């Protein structure tokens, strides 16, 4: 069935429609009216514009912010052309700073700037009202009812996602019209908006290079500092945490302060992270300081949920109380998550009310098929119903475990999925986590077929090195005691605080020699135990009254239920 409508299914996207028009028609004028135009995506369409003499792009800016600003001052909003220019230049600068670092993208940005300076492209910003329309007009010269013109309109902005050139592009719905009256109507509307818009002159756009990484005057030292900031974030600034957030009796250790800064940055960038320091480095204190920073960031209506095993309850409650944030936090054990989902328990908020979820011993949730995991996933993935200063509706999730990865790639994948979209991640270079991990999981399943030891080692490395380099570096903070000892400033700081880590000696072999009588008695005892004693499972917890189930984690699958002790196998 023939239709003028098209989506981006089967590669029938906007960029291919553009190619069809430009390659099969003689286009003299190309006009684009869009709400969003990415300079970083300009290289996608630039080759199609080589032989087009007149190019005009009309873009919108966020007028709502300007209107709100005027209303706060009790003023009627009237467009300020200088402010319109400033808003658009800031938008383009931010677009450039967040663009992927690739030669194609950089060349496209530079070409965009040069095209405006050379006036090959005229660009205007509309600052009177919000522009949500997306209209692309193609006209020959001359243009009349006897010549071919076209207009495309619909949902696609002039961005990589809108054009359909990305692997994870948006779903778009557009229509291609070729009737003379349709092209005339679109052109007339465009001309009216064009006349009331503010032109960006070459002098306005020249400063973009100075404001972005395109600046050719950057020194090697400045480039080095930029690299450090991009990779390490605020931790590169050695203005360390002052320790003012620490209550009396707590020591301000540099390695903990760095973890607080790095962890908070990961939390805000990726909506979550895994704190995987080894036992004894103070993960609870680090996590509590991050919680406090998040409350300061999001606002004092923040609601925090801490999930932990029973054995860690006292430690968490005492630490949270010491830091003075008890009013913001609710506590729940691993086996009681159903109380939040049920919604009938007055002691807990609903899942959508929590802003930050902290999960201690998170490796207990590495099985994606368990009921306990399903409950936690529902809590973590339910969007926030209200937002504070952190306007992202996705919850923040902090996972704590000294052993986030046990054996299988599934272990880390399932934990990451608690705060990351499996098909649209925030990790640069790994947009689809499901695809990334599925290959590793399948490769792990095939390891049992490998008989050669050296080949097995290499295949294991092939599985886990990409996980370490691409996932752990972005989402995990992990330091060992050896790391603290080997990093000079950490070691000096620990020593200055009068602290030290105990040296762990290697296991010492101790041999016991039985005399003939004791040896005979030992074997006689063992054989009597094997042949003459019966063994029974103690399963009292399995039959406990339902009202007391909360005392035990997973009572129905507890150690007593699964106990299967065989003295024969031991001997």
Coordinates of C-alpha atoms in Angstrom, one line a residue:
X1 CA 0.0 0.0 0.0
X2 CA 1.4 3.4 -1.0
X3 CA 1.5 6.1 1.6
X4 CA 3.1 9.4 2.2
X5 CA 3.9 8.6 5.8
X6 CA 7.1 6.9 6.9
X7 CA 8.7 5.8 10.2
X8 CA 12.3 4.7 10.8
X9 CA 11.5 1.0 10.4
X10 CA 13.5 -1.0 7.9
X11 CA 16.1 1.8 7.5
X12 CA 13.3 4.1 6.1
X13 CA 14.5 7.0 8.2
X14 CA 14.7 10.7 7.8
X15 CA 18.4 10.7 6.6
X16 CA 17.6 8.3 3.8
X17 CA 14.6 10.5 2.8
X18 CA 16.9 13.5 2.7
X19 CA 19.3 11.5 0.4
X20 CA 16.4 10.6 -1.9
X21 CA 15.3 14.2 -2.3
X22 CA 18.7 15.8 -2.7
X23 CA 20.1 13.1 -5.0
X24 CA 17.0 13.0 -7.3
X25 CA 15.9 16.6 -7.4
X26 CA 17.7 19.9 -8.1
X27 CA 17.4 21.7 -4.8
X28 CA 18.3 25.4 -4.6
X29 CA 16.8 26.3 -1.2
X30 CA 16.7 24.1 1.9
X31 CA 14.9 25.5 4.9
X32 CA 14.7 23.7 8.3
X33 CA 12.5 24.6 11.2
X34 CA 13.4 22.6 14.3
X35 CA 13.1 22.7 18.1
X36 CA 16.5 21.0 18.4
X37 CA 19.5 21.2 16.2
X38 CA 22.7 19.5 17.2
X39 CA 25.9 20.9 15.8
X40 CA 27.5 17.6 16.6
X41 CA 25.1 15.9 14.2
X42 CA 25.6 18.4 11.4
X43 CA 28.2 16.1 9.7
X44 CA 25.4 13.6 8.9
X45 CA 23.7 15.9 6.5
X46 CA 26.6 18.2 5.4
X47 CA 27.6 16.1 2.4
X48 CA 24.1 16.5 1.0
X49 CA 24.3 20.3 1.1
X50 CA 27.4 20.8 -1.0
X51 CA 25.5 21.9 -4.1
X52 CA 22.7 23.7 -2.3
X53 CA 23.2 27.5 -2.6
X54 CA 20.7 28.7 0.0
X55 CA 20.4 27.0 3.4
X56 CA 18.4 28.4 6.3
X57 CA 18.0 26.8 9.7
X58 CA 15.6 28.2 12.3
X59 CA 15.9 26.8 15.8
X60 CA 14.0 27.3 19.0
X61 CA 15.3 28.0 22.4
X62 CA 13.9 27.2 25.8
X63 CA 11.6 30.2 26.2
X64 CA 9.9 28.7 29.3
X65 CA 13.0 29.5 31.5
X66 CA 13.0 33.1 30.2
X67 CA 9.3 33.5 30.8
X68 CA 9.7 32.1 34.4
X69 CA 12.6 34.5 35.0
X70 CA 10.5 37.5 34.0
X71 CA 7.5 36.4 36.1
X72 CA 9.7 36.1 39.2
X73 CA 10.6 39.7 38.7
X74 CA 7.0 40.7 38.1
X75 CA 7.7 41.6 34.5
X76 CA 6.0 40.8 31.2
X77 CA 8.2 38.6 29.0
X78 CA 9.5 40.5 26.0
X79 CA 12.2 38.9 23.9
X80 CA 15.6 40.3 24.4
X81 CA 17.6 39.5 21.2
X82 CA 20.9 39.5 22.9
X83 CA 19.6 37.1 25.5
X84 CA 18.2 34.9 22.6
X85 CA 21.7 34.8 21.0
X86 CA 23.3 34.0 24.4
X87 CA 20.9 31.2 25.1
X88 CA 21.5 29.5 21.7
X89 CA 25.3 30.0 21.9
X90 CA 25.3 28.4 25.4
X91 CA 23.1 25.5 24.0
X92 CA 25.6 24.9 21.2
X93 CA 28.6 25.1 23.5
X94 CA 27.0 22.5 25.8
X95 CA 26.2 20.3 22.8
X96 CA 29.8 20.5 21.7
X97 CA 31.2 19.8 25.2
X98 CA 29.0 16.7 25.6
X99 CA 29.5 15.4 22.0
X100 CA 31.3 12.1 21.4
X101 CA 35.1 12.4 20.9
X102 CA 35.4 11.2 17.3
X103 CA 37.0 12.7 14.2
X104 CA 33.7 12.7 12.3
X105 CA 31.8 14.6 15.0
X106 CA 34.6 17.1 15.5
X107 CA 34.9 17.7 11.7
X108 CA 31.1 18.2 11.6
X109 CA 31.2 20.8 14.4
X110 CA 34.0 22.7 12.7
X111 CA 32.3 22.5 9.4
X112 CA 29.1 23.9 11.0
X113 CA 31.0 26.9 12.4
X114 CA 32.8 27.6 9.2
X115 CA 29.6 27.4 7.1
X116 CA 28.0 30.1 9.3
X117 CA 31.1 32.2 9.2
X118 CA 31.2 31.9 5.3
X119 CA 27.4 32.5 5.2
X120 CA 26.8 29.2 3.4
X121 CA 24.3 28.6 6.2
X122 CA 22.1 31.2 7.7
X123 CA 20.9 30.4 11.2
X124 CA 18.4 32.2 13.4
X125 CA 17.1 31.5 16.9
X126 CA 13.4 32.1 17.8
X127 CA 13.0 33.6 21.2
X128 CA 9.4 34.7 21.3
X129 CA 7.7 31.3 21.9
X130 CA 8.6 27.7 22.1
X131 CA 9.1 26.0 18.7
X132 CA 8.0 22.3 18.7
X133 CA 7.4 22.0 14.9
X134 CA 9.8 20.0 12.7
X135 CA 9.5 21.1 9.1
X136 CA 12.0 20.6 6.2
X137 CA 11.4 22.4 2.9
X138 CA 13.1 21.6 -0.4
X139 CA 12.6 24.0 -3.3
X140 CA 14.1 24.3 -6.8
X141 CA 14.9 27.6 -8.6
X142 CA 12.5 28.7 -10.0
X143 CA 9.8 27.3 -7.8
X144 CA 6.2 27.1 -9.1
X145 CA 3.4 24.7 -9.7
X146 CA 5.3 23.1 -12.6
X147 CA 8.6 22.4 -10.7
X148 CA 9.2 19.8 -8.1
X149 CA 9.3 20.8 -4.4
X150 CA 8.9 18.8 -1.2
X151 CA 8.2 19.3 2.4
X152 CA 8.8 16.8 5.3
X153 CA 7.1 17.3 8.6
X154 CA 6.6 15.1 11.7
X155 CA 8.4 14.2 14.9
X156 CA 12.1 14.2 13.8
X157 CA 14.5 16.9 15.0
X158 CA 17.7 17.6 13.1
X159 CA 19.8 15.4 15.5
X160 CA 21.5 12.1 15.1
X161 CA 18.6 10.3 16.9
X162 CA 16.0 12.2 14.9
X163 CA 17.7 11.5 11.6
X164 CA 17.7 7.8 12.4
X165 CA 21.5 7.5 11.9
X166 CA 22.2 6.1 15.4
X167 CA 22.0 2.4 16.3
X168 CA 19.6 3.4 19.1
X169 CA 17.6 6.1 17.4
X170 CA 14.2 7.3 18.4
X171 CA 11.0 6.0 16.9
X172 CA 9.9 8.7 14.5
X173 CA 6.7 9.3 12.5
X174 CA 6.9 11.7 9.5
X175 CA 5.2 12.5 6.2
X176 CA 6.7 13.5 2.8
X177 CA 4.4 15.9 0.8
X178 CA 5.1 17.0 -2.8
X179 CA 1.9 18.9 -3.7
X180 CA 2.7 22.5 -4.7
X181 CA 0.1 23.9 -2.2
X182 CA 1.6 22.1 0.7
X183 CA 5.1 23.4 -0.1
X184 CA 3.8 26.9 -0.5
X185 CA 1.9 26.8 2.9
X186 CA 5.0 25.5 4.7
X187 CA 7.2 28.1 3.1
X188 CA 4.9 30.9 4.1
X189 CA 4.8 29.8 7.7
X190 CA 8.6 29.5 7.7
X191 CA 9.0 33.0 6.3
X192 CA 6.8 34.5 9.0
X193 CA 8.8 32.9 11.8
X194 CA 12.1 33.7 10.1
X195 CA 11.3 37.4 10.0
X196 CA 10.6 37.6 13.7
X197 CA 13.7 35.6 14.7
X198 CA 17.2 36.7 15.8
X199 CA 20.0 36.1 13.3
X200 CA 23.2 34.6 14.6
X201 CA 26.0 36.5 12.9
X202 CA 29.5 35.2 12.1
X203 CA 30.9 37.3 14.9
X204 CA 28.5 35.6 17.4
X205 CA 29.6 32.1 16.4
X206 CA 33.3 32.7 16.2
X207 CA 33.6 32.7 20.0
X208 CA 32.5 29.0 20.1
X209 CA 35.9 27.7 19.4
X210 CA 37.3 29.7 22.3
X211 CA 34.6 28.4 24.7
X212 CA 35.0 24.7 23.8
X213 CA 37.6 22.1 23.3
X214 CA 38.0 23.2 19.7
X215 CA 40.2 26.1 21.0
X216 CA 43.5 25.8 19.1
X217 CA 45.3 27.8 21.8
X218 CA 45.0 25.1 24.4
X219 CA 48.4 24.3 26.0
X220 CA 49.6 20.7 26.6
X221 CA 49.3 21.4 30.4
X222 CA 45.6 22.5 30.0
X223 CA 44.9 19.5 27.9
X224 CA 46.4 17.2 30.6
X225 CA 44.3 18.9 33.3
X226 CA 41.2 18.5 31.2
X227 CA 41.9 14.8 30.8
X228 CA 42.3 14.4 34.5
X229 CA 39.0 16.2 35.2
X230 CA 37.1 14.2 32.6
X231 CA 38.4 10.9 34.0
X232 CA 38.5 11.5 37.7
X233 CA 35.9 14.3 38.1
X234 CA 36.1 16.5 41.2
X235 CA 38.6 14.1 42.8
X236 CA 41.4 15.6 40.8
X237 CA 41.0 18.8 42.8
X238 CA 43.0 18.1 45.9
X239 CA 40.8 20.4 47.9
X240 CA 39.8 17.3 49.8
X241 CA 36.7 16.9 52.0
X242 CA 37.3 18.9 55.1
X243 CA 35.8 16.4 57.5
X244 CA 33.2 18.8 58.7
X245 CA 30.5 16.3 57.9
X246 CA 32.1 13.8 60.3
X247 CA 30.7 13.4 63.8
X248 CA 32.9 13.2 66.8
X249 CA 34.9 10.0 67.0
X250 CA 35.2 9.5 63.2
X251 CA 38.5 10.0 61.4
X252 CA 38.8 12.0 58.2
X253 CA 40.8 9.5 56.0
X254 CA 41.8 10.6 52.6
X255 CA 41.1 7.3 50.9
X256 CA 37.5 7.5 52.3
X257 CA 37.1 11.1 51.3
X258 CA 38.2 10.3 47.7
X259 CA 35.7 7.5 47.6
X260 CA 32.9 9.8 48.8
X261 CA 33.7 12.3 46.0
X262 CA 34.1 9.6 43.3
X263 CA 31.1 7.7 44.5
X264 CA 28.8 10.7 44.5
X265 CA 29.9 11.7 41.0
X266 CA 29.2 8.1 39.8
X267 CA 25.8 8.2 41.6
X268 CA 24.8 11.4 39.8
X269 CA 26.2 10.4 36.4
X270 CA 25.0 6.8 36.2
X271 CA 22.1 6.8 38.7
X272 CA 24.1 4.3 40.7
X273 CA 27.4 2.6 41.4
X274 CA 28.9 -0.3 43.4
X275 CA 31.1 0.4 46.4
X276 CA 33.3 -2.7 46.6
X277 CA 36.2 -1.8 49.0
X278 CA 37.5 -4.9 50.8
X279 CA 36.4 -5.7 54.4
X280 CA 37.8 -3.2 56.9
X281 CA 38.1 0.0 54.9
X282 CA 34.9 1.6 56.2
X283 CA 32.3 1.1 53.4
X284 CA 29.5 1.9 55.8
X285 CA 31.0 5.3 56.7
X286 CA 31.8 6.1 53.1
X287 CA 28.2 5.2 52.0
X288 CA 26.7 7.3 54.9
X289 CA 28.7 10.3 53.8
X290 CA 27.5 9.9 50.2
X291 CA 23.9 9.6 51.5
X292 CA 24.4 12.9 53.4
X293 CA 25.8 14.6 50.3
X294 CA 22.9 13.4 48.3
X295 CA 20.4 14.8 50.8
X296 CA 22.2 18.1 50.6
X297 CA 22.0 18.0 46.8
X298 CA 18.4 16.8 46.4
X299 CA 16.9 18.7 49.3
X300 CA 15.6 18.0 52.8
X301 CA 12.5 16.1 51.7
X302 CA 14.7 13.3 50.5
X303 CA 13.7 9.8 51.4
X304 CA 16.4 7.1 51.7
X305 CA 15.9 3.3 52.0
X306 CA 18.7 1.1 53.3
X307 CA 18.5 -2.6 52.7
X308 CA 20.8 -5.0 54.7
X309 CA 21.1 -8.5 56.2
X310 CA 20.0 -8.8 59.9
X311 CA 23.5 -9.0 61.1
X312 CA 24.4 -5.5 59.9
X313 CA 21.3 -3.7 61.4
X314 CA 23.0 -2.3 64.5
X315 CA 26.0 -1.0 62.5
X316 CA 23.9 0.8 60.0
X317 CA 21.4 2.4 62.5
X318 CA 24.2 3.5 64.8
X319 CA 26.2 5.1 61.9
X320 CA 23.2 6.8 60.4
X321 CA 22.3 8.2 63.8
X322 CA 25.8 9.4 64.4
X323 CA 25.7 11.4 61.2
X324 CA 22.4 13.1 62.1
X325 CA 20.4 11.9 59.1
X326 CA 18.1 9.4 60.9
X327 CA 15.0 11.3 60.0
X328 CA 15.6 10.8 56.2
X329 CA 16.3 7.1 56.3
X330 CA 14.1 3.9 56.6
X331 CA 15.7 0.5 57.2
X332 CA 14.6 -2.9 56.0
X333 CA 16.1 -6.4 55.9
X334 CA 16.6 -8.4 52.8
X335 CA 13.8 -10.7 53.6
X336 CA 11.2 -8.0 54.3
X337 CA 11.1 -6.2 50.9
X338 CA 7.5 -7.4 50.3
X339 CA 6.4 -4.9 53.0
X340 CA 7.3 -2.0 50.7
X341 CA 5.7 -3.6 47.6
X342 CA 2.4 -4.5 49.5
X343 CA 1.8 -0.9 50.3
X344 CA -0.2 -1.7 53.4
X345 CA 2.6 -1.3 55.9
X346 CA 2.6 2.1 57.6
X347 CA 6.2 1.8 58.6
X348 CA 7.4 2.2 55.0
X349 CA 6.9 4.5 52.1
X350 CA 5.7 3.3 48.7
X351 CA 8.4 2.4 46.1
X352 CA 7.9 5.6 44.2
X353 CA 8.5 7.7 47.2
X354 CA 12.2 6.8 47.7
X355 CA 14.9 8.9 46.1
X356 CA 17.9 6.8 47.0
X357 CA 18.2 3.1 47.7
X358 CA 21.3 1.7 49.4
X359 CA 21.8 -2.1 49.3
X360 CA 24.4 -3.6 51.6
X361 CA 25.7 -7.1 50.8
X362 CA 24.3 -6.6 47.3
X363 CA 25.9 -9.8 46.0
X364 CA 22.9 -11.5 47.7
X365 CA 20.9 -10.1 44.8
X366 CA 22.9 -11.4 41.9
X367 CA 20.4 -14.0 40.9
X368 CA 18.0 -12.3 38.5
X369 CA 15.4 -15.1 38.8
X370 CA 14.9 -15.0 42.6
X371 CA 11.8 -13.5 44.2
X372 CA 14.0 -11.3 46.5
X373 CA 15.8 -9.8 43.4
X374 CA 12.4 -9.2 41.7
X375 CA 11.2 -7.2 44.7
X376 CA 14.3 -5.1 44.9
X377 CA 14.3 -4.5 41.2
X378 CA 10.7 -3.2 41.4
X379 CA 11.7 -0.8 44.2
X380 CA 14.8 0.4 42.4
X381 CA 13.2 0.8 39.0
X382 CA 9.9 2.5 40.0
X383 CA 10.3 6.2 39.0
X384 CA 10.2 8.8 41.7
X385 CA 6.8 10.4 42.0
X386 CA 8.3 13.7 43.2
X387 CA 11.7 15.2 42.6
X388 CA 13.8 17.7 44.5
X389 CA 16.8 19.5 43.2
X390 CA 17.9 16.2 41.5
X391 CA 15.3 16.4 38.8
X392 CA 16.0 13.0 37.3
X393 CA 12.9 10.8 38.0
X394 CA 15.1 7.7 38.0
X395 CA 16.1 6.6 41.5
X396 CA 19.7 6.6 42.7
X397 CA 21.0 3.2 43.8
X398 CA 24.1 2.5 45.8
X399 CA 25.2 -1.1 46.0
X400 CA 27.7 -2.2 48.6
X401 CA 29.6 -5.5 48.4
X402 CA 33.2 -6.7 48.9
X403 CA 32.5 -9.4 46.4
X404 CA 30.1 -8.0 43.7
X405 CA 31.5 -10.6 41.2
X406 CA 31.6 -14.2 42.3
X407 CA 32.1 -16.4 39.3
X408 CA 29.6 -15.8 36.5
X409 CA 29.2 -12.6 34.4
X410 CA 25.5 -12.7 35.4
X411 CA 26.6 -11.8 39.0
X412 CA 27.6 -8.3 38.0
X413 CA 25.1 -7.8 35.2
X414 CA 22.1 -8.4 37.5
X415 CA 23.3 -5.9 40.0
X416 CA 24.1 -3.3 37.4
X417 CA 20.6 -3.7 36.0
X418 CA 19.2 -2.4 39.3
X419 CA 20.1 1.2 38.3
X420 CA 21.0 1.0 34.6
X421 CA 18.7 0.6 31.6
X422 CA 19.9 -2.7 30.0
X423 CA 19.4 -1.4 26.5
X424 CA 20.2 2.3 26.9
X425 CA 23.0 2.7 29.4
X426 CA 24.9 5.8 30.5
X427 CA 28.3 4.1 30.0
X428 CA 30.2 5.6 27.2
X429 CA 31.1 2.9 24.6
X430 CA 28.6 0.4 26.0
X431 CA 25.1 1.7 25.0
X432 CA 23.5 -1.7 25.2
X433 CA 24.4 -3.6 28.3
X434 CA 22.2 -6.6 27.5
X435 CA 24.1 -7.2 24.2
X436 CA 27.5 -6.7 26.0
X437 CA 26.7 -9.2 28.8
X438 CA 24.9 -11.7 26.7
X439 CA 28.0 -12.5 24.8
X440 CA 30.1 -12.8 28.0
X441 CA 27.4 -15.1 29.6
X442 CA 27.3 -17.3 26.6
X443 CA 31.1 -17.5 26.4
X444 CA 31.2 -18.5 30.1
X445 CA 28.7 -21.3 29.5
X446 CA 31.1 -22.8 26.9
X447 CA 34.1 -22.8 29.2
X448 CA 33.5 -26.4 30.3
X449 CA 34.3 -27.6 26.8
X450 CA 37.8 -26.2 27.0
X451 CA 40.3 -28.9 28.2
X452 CA 43.6 -27.2 27.6
X453 CA 44.6 -25.2 30.7
X454 CA 46.4 -22.3 28.8
X455 CA 43.5 -21.9 26.4
X456 CA 41.1 -21.9 29.4
X457 CA 43.0 -19.1 31.1
X458 CA 43.0 -17.0 27.8
X459 CA 39.2 -17.5 27.3
X460 CA 38.5 -16.5 30.9
X461 CA 40.6 -13.3 30.4
X462 CA 38.6 -12.6 27.1
X463 CA 35.4 -12.7 29.2
X464 CA 36.5 -10.7 32.2
X465 CA 39.0 -8.1 31.0
X466 CA 36.3 -6.2 29.0
X467 CA 34.0 -6.3 32.0
X468 CA 36.8 -4.8 34.1
X469 CA 37.9 -2.2 31.6
X470 CA 34.4 -1.1 30.4
X471 CA 32.0 -1.7 33.3
X472 CA 34.1 -1.7 36.5
X473 CA 36.1 1.4 35.7
X474 CA 32.8 3.3 35.3
X475 CA 30.5 1.8 37.9
X476 CA 32.7 0.3 40.6
X477 CA 34.9 1.7 43.4
X478 CA 37.2 -0.9 44.8
X479 CA 40.4 -0.6 46.9
X480 CA 42.2 -3.2 48.8
X481 CA 44.5 -2.8 51.9
X482 CA 47.4 -3.2 49.5
X483 CA 46.2 -0.3 47.5
X484 CA 46.1 1.9 50.6
X485 CA 49.6 0.9 51.5
X486 CA 51.0 1.3 48.0
X487 CA 49.5 4.8 47.3
X488 CA 51.9 7.2 49.1
X489 CA 49.5 9.9 50.2
X490 CA 47.0 7.3 51.5
X491 CA 49.7 5.5 53.5
X492 CA 51.1 8.7 54.9
X493 CA 47.7 9.9 55.9
X494 CA 46.8 6.6 57.6
X495 CA 50.2 6.7 59.5
X496 CA 49.7 10.3 60.5
X497 CA 46.3 9.4 62.0
X498 CA 48.0 6.8 64.2
X499 CA 46.4 3.9 62.4
X500 CA 47.7 0.8 60.6
X501 CA 46.6 -2.3 58.9
X502 CA 47.6 -5.6 60.6
X503 CA 50.0 -7.7 58.7
X504 CA 48.5 -11.0 57.7
X505 CA 50.9 -13.9 58.0
X506 CA 50.8 -16.9 55.6
X507 CA 49.1 -20.0 56.9
X508 CA 51.5 -22.0 59.1
X509 CA 51.6 -25.8 58.8
X510 CA 51.1 -27.5 62.2
X511 CA 51.6 -31.3 62.3
X512 CA 50.3 -33.6 65.1
X513 CA 51.8 -37.0 65.5
X514 CA 49.6 -39.7 67.2
X515 CA 51.2 -42.5 69.2
X516 CA 50.0 -46.0 68.4
X517 CA 47.2 -46.0 71.1
X518 CA 45.8 -42.6 70.1
X519 CA 45.9 -43.4 66.4
X520 CA 43.9 -46.6 67.1
X521 CA 41.4 -44.7 69.2
X522 CA 41.0 -42.0 66.5
X523 CA 40.1 -44.5 63.8
X524 CA 37.8 -46.5 66.1
X525 CA 35.9 -43.3 66.9
X526 CA 35.5 -42.3 63.3
X527 CA 34.2 -45.7 62.2
X528 CA 31.8 -45.7 65.1
X529 CA 30.4 -42.3 64.1
X530 CA 30.0 -43.5 60.5
X531 CA 28.3 -46.8 61.2
X532 CA 26.6 -46.3 64.5
X533 CA 25.2 -42.8 64.6
X534 CA 22.2 -41.3 62.7
X535 CA 22.0 -37.7 61.5
X536 CA 18.9 -35.6 61.2
X537 CA 18.1 -32.2 59.8
X538 CA 17.0 -29.5 62.3
X539 CA 14.2 -27.7 60.5
X540 CA 12.5 -25.7 63.2
X541 CA 12.7 -22.3 61.3
X542 CA 10.8 -23.8 58.4
X543 CA 7.7 -24.2 60.6
X544 CA 7.9 -20.9 62.5
X545 CA 4.7 -18.8 62.7
X546 CA 4.4 -16.4 59.9
X547 CA 4.3 -13.3 62.2
X548 CA 8.0 -14.1 63.2
X549 CA 9.4 -14.7 59.7
X550 CA 10.9 -11.2 59.5
X551 CA 13.4 -12.2 62.1
X552 CA 15.1 -14.6 59.7
X553 CA 16.4 -13.9 56.1
X554 CA 14.8 -16.4 53.7
X555 CA 13.5 -18.7 56.4
X556 CA 12.2 -21.3 54.1
X557 CA 15.6 -21.8 52.4
X558 CA 17.7 -21.3 55.5
X559 CA 20.8 -23.2 56.4
X560 CA 18.8 -25.6 58.6
X561 CA 16.6 -26.5 55.7
X562 CA 19.4 -27.2 53.3
X563 CA 21.8 -28.8 55.8
X564 CA 23.1 -32.0 54.3
X565 CA 26.0 -33.1 56.4
X566 CA 27.8 -36.3 55.6
X567 CA 30.6 -37.5 57.8
X568 CA 31.6 -40.0 55.2
X569 CA 32.2 -37.3 52.6
X570 CA 34.3 -35.4 55.0
X571 CA 36.4 -38.4 56.0

